[in-house]
Amino acid sequence: MHTDFGYFEEDSMGKPYDVKLLRRLFPFTKPYRMLLFGSIVLVVLITLLDLALPYVTKIAIDRYIVPAKYTVSTDAGEQQGEKKRFYIVDLEDPEIKTVVKKYPRLFQTEGSVSRIEFGELNKIESRDLSLLRSNDIRGIVTAAAVFLILIFASFCFNFLQQMIMEYTGQQIMHDLRLSLFQHIQSLSISFFTKNPVGRLVTRVTNDVQNMHELFTSVISFVFKDLFLLTGIAAVLMSISWRLALVSFAVVPVVLFASFMFAGKARNVFRTLRIKIAEINTTLSETISGMKVIQLFGMETENFKRFKRINHENYMAGMRQIKIFGIFMPFIEFLGVLALAIVILYGGSGVLKESISLGALVAFISYVRMFFRPIRDIAEKYNILQNAMASAERIFLILDTHEKLPQPESPSDAMLPKLEGIAEVAMENVRFEYIPGEAVLKGVSFKVQTGEILAVVGPTGSGKTTMINLIIRFYDPLSGRVLINGTDIRSYPPSLFRNRIAMVMQDPFLFSGTVRDNICQGNRQVSDEEMAEILKASNCRSVVDKMPDGLDTVLSEGGLAMSSGERQLISIARAMARNPDLIILDEATSYIDSETEEKIQNALVNLMQTRTAIVVAHRLTTARNADGIIVMNRGRIIETGTHDQLMAHQGFYHRLNLIQQVKAEA
Amino acid sequence: MKSLRLVIPYFRDRWIEVALGVLFLIIVDFLQLFIPRIIKWVVDELTAFQIDLPRLWMYALYMLGIGLLIGVFRFGWRHFLIGLSRNVEEGIRNRLFSHIQTLSASYFDKTKTGDLMAHATNDIQHIRMAMGMGIVALTDAIVLGASAIGFMLYINVKLTLYALIPMPLIVLGARFFSKKMHRYYGEVQGEFSELTEAVRERFAGIRIIKAYTRKATELSFFAGKSKAYVQSNMRLVRITGSFFPMMIFFTNLSLAIIIYFGGQQAVRATITPGDFAAFIIYLRLIAWPMMALGWVTNLIQRGRASLDRVNTIIETEPEIIEPASPATPLETFKRITFEDISFSYNGNLRSVLNNIRIEIQAGEILGIIGPPGSGKTTLLNLLPRLYDVSGGRILIDAVDIRKMRISDLRRLISNVPQEPFLFAGTIRDNITLADPLIQEEALMEAVEKAALYETIHSFPDGFDTLVGERGIILSGGQKQRIALARAFLNDAPILILDDPISQVDVETGAGIIRSISQMAGHRTIFIVSHRLSAVRFADRIISMVDGRIVGSGSHSELLETNRYYSKTYHLQELEEELDLHAY
């Protein structure tokens, strides 16, 4: 049913600036610098441990299993140059001496040492061999013990590292969510008319979550990979700098490919982020409008629309698979290519005897190690693209400064004080939502403490807009809104909003108890006060009907209550605020005349020392007012007290009749 | 694992692709084993000086060829296996969405929108990850693990058995940790839902938050939710953070065991040093599959926890169910009967409606009045079966509406809800509900009847004005009239109007009421209003208090018999007269 998913499409974005984004993310990591640093240290330690493990096995082999104590045999009759490995024993140990004596044919003794050909060892009885090599066995046991200690240490470090990283990452994300939430909350209402709730929710929840990997693994592992990379590169250079340079030849290709693919990957990730927001927006709209959808049998149409968005999400996902499906194998292929180059170049080097075979073998194994961190970094770089696509969206919101200008003041002391609202006025106010379409065309009025001002007029005449300006949801295009004679733009909004209570056309309640909804959580209301509020707002019967009275928990926005009941609760909420100025915007539209009248009377009592502005279609409301403004097409067409207005219209006798009816009630 | 039935069909339908994907993955695993072989050949031949430059070239090209093959097959498995996971994602999300649309109004009374949003995005994403990388890592782990163990067995059976000593520990550990992971992931995802709803509700109610200067309170509330989410994540990472290193530890433990036993055996010459060395190399080969296994466990537990959550929704049966054998659809009818209706929400003891008896003939207009909470809207919600009666029946002619197909029933009814709901689209779309078959004349007629024509024409984009989320750019009265036009355009024989002129001014309201009264005889109309002018022309008016009908009759009858009615009437009559003259 929509040509597009919402009112305002999200902008596509220009060229990605990762560095800029990373620099902006940096402040968020600042409070956790020590933790991040600690985790990087741990990662390096873990890497060192990982590298130490093969070394332990190497020692076990070289020192104990195949001791390097060999001599070159120069015996005549043997082929020249053949090396033989001998096991050498110390005869000073008496036990060993007995073993050696037991096998005179196998051992060749020279002074205090004796040697045996390595291959002959298995001819010795197992028990004797154990005796003979008890030192080696002890060595093996020690090696195994050291190994055990190392892997246990590695286990602990790993655990610690993961805990730290998760903690840090979660904290950073928490901070990010909070500042995003706070920022969005502080944006002006016009921002919320442009951005569907579903999209904003996606930014605060899914998009921040999407950066999880960036904070928990990418940061520390990139350091580890760089650490490994430089280490291995150094080793490679030390073995053969020429060969090293040749094998590094593919690195620029890797870099180039990464940048190329990063751009493509970013585009796809951007699309994915937008689509997820659209999915959320559609879902949230569908759920709010479910009754209409079901009643008008729109399920199929609506599903089609959702399916289309979901399919676009799928297509973007498939594009991502394609990009990564080419990119990752390509990087791996470059690794193979480097290996092939080493073999070719190094092999011919061996043939020319410019490089030793041993060096080549070592080189090959290191080159293979070299490509692992490269591949990891390339992969992480692309994970980064995903996180950055979210970061872009987040900063796009953080960079929106659609706020109403705050009064500039060097200190709080300089700000105007507001002891109470004594007078509210508008001075020739003009306003338009969309340029060129004036909604208010020069509105002026004044209302003082103890007065009730009624605003009446046909729908779309600008009544609600006027209210929106008084509470400073918007600023006027020209003219001024005044409280106590001072332009409200020179107060911080919270200063006057704290003294205003407002009941809106659409009674919005929060999930939570009825009591919390009425008290707004920030004001202690005594039982007596509450009883009075409930009576004045006619909520008593509503509350009594609820299973747990005031402590009944309302589900989402009190959906199970009727609109009229919700309106009554929102009136109670306004009364509980104990305001200087109360604004009722069509606050009784869902309420029957009798209940409305009771509320009106209560309001008149309540308002004796306060100010009230009441927007209504029904004139019942206006009857009690001290002044009435009649609006039409953004202009005030008639104004005066009720009496004046009535007299002007020749309606005085009618007014008498009204009073008569009131007397009957 | 009941929830697995959600994903199994995808494997069944796409088994060829899955099989190909797994096959390609295995091919890649084996091809990778070739590269060390080539290196070995080269080194061996170099050692023996049996190689020349062309042969070196040949080997290099071999390697490149294999590298190329690996690349191609890698692309293949990525495409098939990860593609499958995207497919599952799309499918489950569609299924979730279309299922949510079948659920009844009562479900949405108790379910939070943010919670459903978290299901459709976060949870389904987890399922996707478990499906895609989960399968890949699992296959890898099995193939590489099995081949490494195979090599080891080939070298020395006894040592292999030694090396496998930690295996039972791994299995036990994995089982233990999986259970916890599953639980904690469930908690984390639950907290994420809470967080989503907290944000959603606060942004939806931003005007109240601003007007009531609640920004600080709401921020600290949100901070609490976010903290709770962080904490549940920290509880989880205690498990995942120890599980992963544990898998590595156990793998390394095998190595320690081999050093200890194998080393001693090598010293005692029971095995050759070469065997020992080879063994250690193969054990290192196992490290990757073991890590993959750890990863898989993590991904799969996360996916399962999400799958369970999604499944809970999909298994929720709509409360309003289609009849097993629906009655034949009605084109016209003679009367609608509410037979001793009682109703209470969600099994709540307090009944909202009691012993309601109404009979209305086709073409009649029924007016309903009463104070807030008296059950007017609830009564109207029963006819299109947004809720089902708790007692009694509603009959259209002689057919219980529960015996009719829901779509047949609803097709008979056109509805204007109390709070008009607009979609984020154009005004035209909102009125026609994007039905392309609507004639321009019919649209104009409906718009005229709803007193909307001039309003629309005052917008620069006219009918193509985009109204924003929930019609945010329009005033309450404009939204209400769009909802009216929508209902007028729909030519259903029953028209339900719940307080249709509550937000429009008296003059406009009077025009609309005139349109409605002209439909008398053509349509059966139920109209609730607080303005008696909107019901006084009705054939019959019922006055409700606390879920009961306390008065019934025509306007003049009620004026005499019902105090509430007469008082309200007098209040409003004067007011409206006054109002009309005020302009």
CSV table of C-alpha atoms in Angstrom, one decimal, chain A residues 1-2 5-7 53-54 57 61 64-66 118 122 129-130 133 136-137 140-141 144 147-148 151-152 155 158-159 162-163 166-167 170-171 174 177-178 181-182 184-187 189 192-193 195-198 200-201 204-206 209 272 276 279-280 283-296 298-299 302-303 306-307 310-311 313-314 317-318 320-322 324-326 328-329 332-333 336-337 339-340 343-344 347-348 350-351 357 360-361 364 368 437 457-460 471 473-474 494 497-498 500-502 504-506 508-511 520 522 545 555-557 559 562-566 568 570 573-574 577 589-595 597 617-620 623 630 633 638 646 649 651 654 657-658 661 665, chain B residues 32 35-36 39 42-43 46-47 51-53 56-57 60 63-64 67-68 71 74-75 78-79 82-83 86-87 89-90 93-94 97-98 100-103 105 108-113 116-117 120-122 125 192 195-197 199-215 217-219 222-223 226-227 229-230 233-234 237-238 240-242 244-246 248-249 252-253 255-256 259-260 263-264 266-269 273 276-277 280 284 350 370-373 381 384 386-387 410 413-415 417-419 421-425 429-430 433-434 454 460 466 468-470 472-473 475-478 481 486 490 499 502-506 530-531 546 563-564 567-568 570-572 574-575 577-579 581-583:
chain,number,residue,atom,x,y,z
A,1,MET,CA,0.0,0.0,0.0
A,2,HIS,CA,3.0,2.2,0.0
A,5,PHE,CA,8.1,2.3,3.4
A,6,GLY,CA,7.6,5.5,5.2
A,7,TYR,CA,7.2,9.2,5.0
A,53,LEU,CA,54.2,-24.5,23.4
A,54,PRO,CA,55.9,-25.9,20.3
A,57,THR,CA,57.9,-30.0,22.6
A,61,ILE,CA,62.5,-34.1,21.6
A,64,TYR,CA,65.4,-35.9,26.1
A,65,ILE,CA,64.0,-38.1,23.4
A,66,VAL,CA,66.6,-37.7,20.7
A,118,PHE,CA,70.9,-44.8,18.8
A,122,ASN,CA,65.9,-50.9,21.6
A,129,LEU,CA,66.7,-48.8,29.5
A,130,SER,CA,64.5,-47.0,32.0
A,133,ARG,CA,67.7,-43.1,30.6
A,136,ASP,CA,65.6,-38.3,30.2
A,137,ILE,CA,62.4,-39.7,31.7
A,140,ILE,CA,60.1,-35.6,29.9
A,141,VAL,CA,58.1,-35.5,33.0
A,144,ALA,CA,55.1,-32.4,30.4
A,147,PHE,CA,53.6,-27.8,29.3
A,148,LEU,CA,50.7,-28.3,31.6
A,151,ILE,CA,48.5,-24.4,28.9
A,152,PHE,CA,46.8,-23.8,32.3
A,155,PHE,CA,43.6,-21.0,29.8
A,158,ASN,CA,42.3,-16.5,27.7
A,159,PHE,CA,39.4,-16.5,30.1
A,162,GLN,CA,37.5,-12.7,27.2
A,163,MET,CA,36.0,-11.4,30.4
A,166,GLU,CA,33.3,-8.5,26.9
A,167,TYR,CA,33.1,-6.2,29.9
A,170,GLN,CA,29.6,-4.1,26.8
A,171,GLN,CA,30.4,-0.9,28.7
A,174,HIS,CA,26.2,0.8,27.0
A,177,ARG,CA,23.4,3.5,23.7
A,178,LEU,CA,23.0,5.9,26.5
A,181,PHE,CA,19.2,7.7,23.6
A,182,GLN,CA,19.9,10.9,25.5
A,184,ILE,CA,17.5,11.5,20.5
A,185,GLN,CA,15.4,12.4,23.5
A,186,SER,CA,16.8,15.9,23.4
A,187,LEU,CA,16.0,16.4,19.7
A,189,ILE,CA,9.6,17.1,18.0
A,192,PHE,CA,10.3,12.6,15.5
A,193,THR,CA,7.8,13.5,12.8
A,195,ASN,CA,11.8,9.5,11.7
A,196,PRO,CA,9.6,6.6,12.3
A,197,VAL,CA,10.0,5.1,15.8
A,198,GLY,CA,11.0,1.7,14.4
A,200,LEU,CA,15.1,5.1,15.8
A,201,VAL,CA,14.7,1.9,17.9
A,204,VAL,CA,19.7,2.4,19.5
A,205,THR,CA,19.4,-1.3,19.8
A,206,ASN,CA,20.4,-3.3,16.7
A,209,GLN,CA,24.6,-4.3,19.0
A,272,LEU,CA,21.4,-4.2,5.2
A,276,ILE,CA,16.7,-3.9,9.1
A,279,ILE,CA,11.7,-4.3,8.8
A,280,ASN,CA,11.4,-2.9,12.3
A,283,LEU,CA,6.6,-4.5,12.0
A,284,SER,CA,5.9,-1.7,14.5
A,285,GLU,CA,3.4,-0.1,12.2
A,286,THR,CA,1.7,-3.4,11.5
A,287,ILE,CA,1.4,-4.2,15.2
A,288,SER,CA,0.0,-0.8,16.1
A,289,GLY,CA,-2.4,-0.9,13.2
A,290,MET,CA,-3.3,-4.6,13.5
A,291,LYS,CA,-7.0,-4.0,14.2
A,292,VAL,CA,-7.4,-2.0,11.0
A,293,ILE,CA,-5.4,-4.5,9.1
A,294,GLN,CA,-7.5,-7.4,10.3
A,295,LEU,CA,-10.8,-5.5,10.0
A,296,PHE,CA,-10.2,-4.4,6.5
A,298,MET,CA,-5.5,-6.2,4.5
A,299,GLU,CA,-3.3,-9.0,5.7
A,302,ASN,CA,0.5,-5.9,4.1
A,303,PHE,CA,2.3,-9.2,4.0
A,306,PHE,CA,6.7,-6.8,4.3
A,307,LYS,CA,7.8,-9.7,2.1
A,310,ASN,CA,12.4,-8.7,3.7
A,311,HIS,CA,13.4,-10.0,0.2
A,313,ASN,CA,17.2,-7.6,2.9
A,314,TYR,CA,17.8,-11.2,1.6
A,317,GLY,CA,22.5,-10.5,2.2
A,318,MET,CA,23.2,-12.6,-0.9
A,320,GLN,CA,27.3,-9.8,0.8
A,321,ILE,CA,27.8,-13.5,0.5
A,322,LYS,CA,29.0,-13.0,-3.1
A,324,PHE,CA,32.8,-12.2,0.7
A,325,GLY,CA,32.7,-15.4,-1.3
A,326,ILE,CA,35.1,-13.8,-3.7
A,328,MET,CA,38.1,-14.3,1.3
A,329,PRO,CA,39.1,-17.0,-1.2
A,332,GLU,CA,43.7,-17.1,0.6
A,333,PHE,CA,44.8,-17.6,-3.0
A,336,VAL,CA,49.2,-19.7,-2.0
A,337,LEU,CA,50.6,-17.4,-4.7
A,339,LEU,CA,54.1,-19.7,-1.3
A,340,ALA,CA,54.5,-20.6,-5.0
A,343,ILE,CA,59.2,-22.2,-3.9
A,344,LEU,CA,60.0,-21.0,-7.3
A,347,GLY,CA,64.0,-23.4,-5.0
A,348,SER,CA,66.0,-21.9,-7.8
A,350,VAL,CA,68.8,-23.6,-3.7
A,351,LEU,CA,69.7,-24.9,-7.1
A,357,LEU,CA,67.8,-25.9,1.9
A,360,LEU,CA,64.2,-22.5,2.5
A,361,VAL,CA,62.3,-25.1,4.6
A,364,ILE,CA,58.3,-21.9,3.8
A,368,ARG,CA,52.6,-20.0,5.8
A,437,GLU,CA,2.1,26.6,4.4
A,457,GLY,CA,-12.5,26.2,16.2
A,458,PRO,CA,-12.8,23.7,13.4
A,459,THR,CA,-10.3,20.9,12.9
A,460,GLY,CA,-7.1,21.9,11.4
A,471,ILE,CA,5.1,24.1,25.5
A,473,PHE,CA,7.8,21.7,20.9
A,474,TYR,CA,8.4,24.1,18.1
A,494,SER,CA,12.6,22.2,31.6
A,497,ARG,CA,7.7,22.7,31.4
A,498,ASN,CA,8.0,21.7,35.0
A,500,ILE,CA,3.0,22.9,33.0
A,501,ALA,CA,0.8,19.9,32.8
A,502,MET,CA,-0.6,18.8,29.5
A,504,MET,CA,-2.9,15.5,24.7
A,505,GLN,CA,-5.4,14.4,22.0
A,506,ASP,CA,-3.9,11.0,21.9
A,508,PHE,CA,-0.4,8.0,25.7
A,509,LEU,CA,0.3,6.0,28.8
A,510,PHE,CA,3.4,4.1,29.7
A,511,SER,CA,3.6,0.5,30.6
A,520,GLN,CA,5.0,10.3,36.8
A,522,ASN,CA,9.0,11.9,40.2
A,545,LYS,CA,-12.6,-1.7,38.3
A,555,SER,CA,0.5,-3.5,29.5
A,556,GLU,CA,1.9,-1.6,26.6
A,557,GLY,CA,0.4,1.9,26.8
A,559,LEU,CA,-3.9,-1.0,25.4
A,562,SER,CA,-10.8,2.0,26.7
A,563,SER,CA,-9.7,5.3,25.1
A,564,GLY,CA,-12.0,7.2,27.5
A,565,GLU,CA,-10.5,5.5,30.5
A,566,ARG,CA,-7.0,6.3,29.2
A,568,LEU,CA,-9.3,10.0,32.3
A,570,SER,CA,-4.0,11.2,31.6
A,573,ARG,CA,-1.7,12.6,35.5
A,574,ALA,CA,-1.9,16.3,34.7
A,577,ARG,CA,1.6,17.3,38.6
A,589,SER,CA,-13.0,13.9,23.3
A,590,TYR,CA,-13.5,10.2,24.3
A,591,ILE,CA,-15.5,11.1,27.4
A,592,ASP,CA,-19.3,11.5,27.6
A,593,SER,CA,-20.8,14.8,28.5
A,594,GLU,CA,-21.8,13.9,32.0
A,595,THR,CA,-18.3,12.8,33.0
A,597,GLU,CA,-19.0,18.1,33.0
A,617,HIS,CA,-14.6,21.2,19.9
A,618,ARG,CA,-17.5,21.1,22.3
A,619,LEU,CA,-18.5,24.4,23.9
A,620,THR,CA,-19.4,22.8,27.2
A,623,ARG,CA,-18.8,27.8,29.0
A,630,VAL,CA,-12.3,31.2,18.3
A,633,ARG,CA,-7.5,28.8,9.4
A,638,GLU,CA,-13.3,36.1,17.6
A,646,MET,CA,-22.6,35.7,24.0
A,649,GLN,CA,-23.9,37.2,19.3
A,651,PHE,CA,-27.0,34.8,23.0
A,654,ARG,CA,-29.1,30.9,26.0
A,657,LEU,CA,-30.6,28.3,30.0
A,658,ILE,CA,-27.2,26.6,30.3
A,661,VAL,CA,-29.3,23.0,33.3
A,665,ALA,CA,-27.4,18.8,37.8
B,32,GLN,CA,44.3,-27.9,1.5
B,35,ILE,CA,49.7,-28.0,-0.5
B,36,PRO,CA,52.0,-29.4,2.3
B,39,ILE,CA,56.0,-28.6,-0.5
B,42,VAL,CA,59.8,-30.0,-3.6
B,43,VAL,CA,61.9,-30.1,-0.5
B,46,LEU,CA,65.7,-30.3,-3.7
B,47,THR,CA,67.5,-32.4,-1.0
B,51,ILE,CA,65.0,-31.0,-9.6
B,52,ASP,CA,65.5,-28.5,-12.3
B,53,LEU,CA,63.9,-25.1,-13.0
B,56,LEU,CA,60.1,-26.2,-10.0
B,57,TRP,CA,57.8,-24.2,-12.3
B,60,ALA,CA,54.6,-23.8,-8.5
B,63,MET,CA,50.1,-25.1,-6.3
B,64,LEU,CA,48.5,-22.2,-8.0
B,67,GLY,CA,44.9,-22.6,-4.9
B,68,LEU,CA,42.5,-21.6,-7.7
B,71,GLY,CA,39.1,-20.6,-4.3
B,74,ARG,CA,35.2,-22.0,-1.3
B,75,PHE,CA,33.1,-19.6,-3.2
B,78,ARG,CA,29.9,-20.0,0.9
B,79,HIS,CA,27.3,-19.5,-1.7
B,82,ILE,CA,25.7,-19.2,3.9
B,83,GLY,CA,23.1,-18.6,1.1
B,86,ARG,CA,20.0,-16.2,4.4
B,87,ASN,CA,17.2,-18.1,2.9
B,89,GLU,CA,16.4,-15.9,7.7
B,90,GLU,CA,14.0,-14.6,5.1
B,93,ARG,CA,10.9,-13.8,9.2
B,94,ASN,CA,8.1,-14.0,6.7
B,97,PHE,CA,5.3,-11.8,10.3
B,98,SER,CA,2.4,-13.6,8.6
B,100,ILE,CA,1.7,-12.4,13.9
B,101,GLN,CA,-0.9,-11.0,11.5
B,102,THR,CA,-3.2,-14.0,12.3
B,103,LEU,CA,-3.0,-13.4,16.0
B,105,ALA,CA,-6.4,-8.6,19.3
B,108,PHE,CA,-1.5,-7.7,21.3
B,109,ASP,CA,-3.1,-6.4,24.4
B,110,LYS,CA,-0.5,-8.3,26.4
B,111,THR,CA,2.5,-8.5,24.0
B,112,LYS,CA,4.9,-5.6,23.6
B,113,THR,CA,5.7,-4.3,20.1
B,116,LEU,CA,8.2,-8.6,18.6
B,117,MET,CA,10.6,-6.3,16.9
B,120,ALA,CA,12.1,-10.3,14.0
B,121,THR,CA,15.6,-8.8,13.8
B,122,ASN,CA,17.9,-9.9,16.6
B,125,GLN,CA,19.8,-13.0,12.9
B,192,PHE,CA,17.4,-7.3,24.5
B,195,LEU,CA,15.6,-3.0,26.0
B,196,THR,CA,14.0,-2.7,22.6
B,197,GLU,CA,10.6,-2.2,24.1
B,199,VAL,CA,13.4,2.4,23.7
B,200,ARG,CA,10.3,2.0,21.5
B,201,GLU,CA,7.9,3.1,24.2
B,202,ARG,CA,9.9,6.1,25.1
B,203,PHE,CA,10.3,7.3,21.5
B,204,ALA,CA,6.6,6.7,20.9
B,205,GLY,CA,5.7,8.8,23.9
B,206,ILE,CA,8.3,11.5,23.4
B,207,ARG,CA,5.8,14.3,23.6
B,208,ILE,CA,4.7,13.2,27.1
B,209,ILE,CA,8.3,12.9,28.1
B,210,LYS,CA,9.1,16.3,26.9
B,211,ALA,CA,6.0,18.0,28.3
B,212,TYR,CA,6.4,16.3,31.6
B,213,THR,CA,10.2,17.0,31.7
B,214,ARG,CA,10.8,13.3,32.2
B,215,LYS,CA,14.0,13.2,30.2
B,217,THR,CA,13.9,9.9,34.6
B,218,GLU,CA,13.5,8.2,31.3
B,219,LEU,CA,17.2,8.2,30.7
B,222,PHE,CA,16.7,3.2,30.1
B,223,ALA,CA,20.1,3.1,31.7
B,226,SER,CA,20.7,-1.2,29.4
B,227,LYS,CA,22.7,-2.2,32.5
B,229,TYR,CA,21.3,-6.2,29.4
B,230,VAL,CA,25.0,-5.7,30.1
B,233,ASN,CA,25.8,-10.5,28.9
B,234,MET,CA,28.4,-10.7,31.6
B,237,VAL,CA,30.4,-14.5,29.0
B,238,ARG,CA,31.4,-16.3,32.2
B,240,THR,CA,31.3,-18.6,26.8
B,241,GLY,CA,34.5,-17.0,28.0
B,242,SER,CA,35.5,-20.1,29.9
B,244,PHE,CA,36.3,-21.5,24.5
B,245,PRO,CA,39.6,-21.5,26.4
B,246,MET,CA,38.5,-24.8,27.9
B,248,ILE,CA,41.8,-25.2,23.7
B,249,PHE,CA,42.9,-26.4,27.1
B,252,ASN,CA,46.5,-29.0,24.7
B,253,LEU,CA,46.0,-31.4,27.5
B,255,LEU,CA,49.4,-32.8,23.8
B,256,ALA,CA,50.7,-32.8,27.4
B,259,ILE,CA,54.5,-35.6,25.8
B,260,TYR,CA,54.2,-37.4,29.1
B,263,GLY,CA,57.8,-39.1,25.4
B,264,GLN,CA,58.5,-41.8,27.9
B,266,ALA,CA,60.0,-42.8,22.9
B,267,VAL,CA,62.8,-42.7,25.5
B,268,ARG,CA,62.2,-46.4,26.3
B,269,ALA,CA,62.3,-47.0,22.6
B,273,PRO,CA,61.1,-40.6,17.9
B,276,PHE,CA,56.4,-39.2,18.4
B,277,ALA,CA,57.1,-36.1,16.3
B,280,ILE,CA,52.5,-34.1,17.8
B,284,ARG,CA,48.2,-29.8,16.4
B,350,ARG,CA,-14.6,-9.0,36.1
B,370,GLY,CA,-22.7,5.5,27.9
B,371,PRO,CA,-19.9,6.8,30.1
B,372,PRO,CA,-16.3,5.7,29.6
B,373,GLY,CA,-15.7,2.0,30.5
B,381,ASN,CA,-15.3,-5.3,18.8
B,384,PRO,CA,-16.1,-8.5,13.6
B,386,LEU,CA,-11.7,-9.0,17.2
B,387,TYR,CA,-12.6,-10.8,20.4
B,410,ARG,CA,-15.3,-9.2,8.1
B,413,ILE,CA,-18.3,-5.0,8.0
B,414,SER,CA,-16.8,-1.6,7.5
B,415,ASN,CA,-15.3,-0.1,10.6
B,417,PRO,CA,-12.3,2.6,15.2
B,418,GLN,CA,-12.3,5.0,18.1
B,419,GLU,CA,-8.7,6.0,17.6
B,421,PHE,CA,-5.1,4.5,12.6
B,422,LEU,CA,-3.2,5.8,9.6
B,423,PHE,CA,-0.4,4.1,7.8
B,424,ALA,CA,2.7,5.9,6.7
B,425,GLY,CA,1.7,6.5,3.1
B,429,ASP,CA,-3.5,5.0,0.0
B,430,ASN,CA,-4.9,5.4,3.5
B,433,LEU,CA,-6.1,0.9,1.4
B,434,ALA,CA,-4.1,0.8,-1.9
B,454,GLU,CA,-11.8,20.7,1.1
B,460,PRO,CA,-0.4,21.3,-1.7
B,466,LEU,CA,2.4,11.7,2.7
B,468,GLY,CA,4.0,10.2,8.1
B,469,GLU,CA,4.1,7.5,10.8
B,470,ARG,CA,0.6,7.0,12.2
B,472,ILE,CA,1.6,12.3,12.4
B,473,ILE,CA,1.4,15.4,10.3
B,475,SER,CA,-4.7,16.8,13.3
B,476,GLY,CA,-6.9,14.4,15.2
B,477,GLY,CA,-10.0,15.5,13.3
B,478,GLN,CA,-8.3,15.1,9.9
B,481,ARG,CA,-12.2,11.9,8.8
B,486,ARG,CA,-12.0,4.7,4.3
B,490,ASN,CA,-15.9,0.2,1.6
B,499,ASP,CA,-17.3,7.6,18.3
B,502,SER,CA,-15.2,12.9,18.6
B,503,GLN,CA,-12.4,14.9,17.2
B,504,VAL,CA,-14.1,17.0,14.6
B,505,ASP,CA,-15.8,20.3,15.3
B,506,VAL,CA,-19.6,20.5,15.6
B,530,HIS,CA,-20.8,10.9,23.2
B,531,ARG,CA,-22.6,13.4,21.1
B,546,ASP,CA,-21.1,-1.0,33.5
B,563,ARG,CA,-32.2,10.4,33.0
B,564,TYR,CA,-28.6,10.1,31.7
B,567,LYS,CA,-29.5,15.3,30.8
B,568,THR,CA,-26.8,14.8,28.3
B,570,HIS,CA,-30.0,19.1,27.2
B,571,LEU,CA,-26.4,19.8,27.9
B,572,GLN,CA,-25.4,19.2,24.4
B,574,LEU,CA,-27.8,24.1,24.0
B,575,GLU,CA,-24.1,23.8,23.5
B,577,GLU,CA,-27.0,25.5,19.1
B,578,LEU,CA,-24.6,28.0,20.7
B,579,ASP,CA,-21.8,26.5,18.8
B,581,HIS,CA,-24.1,30.4,16.1
B,582,ALA,CA,-20.7,31.0,17.3
B,583,TYR,CA,-19.1,30.8,13.9
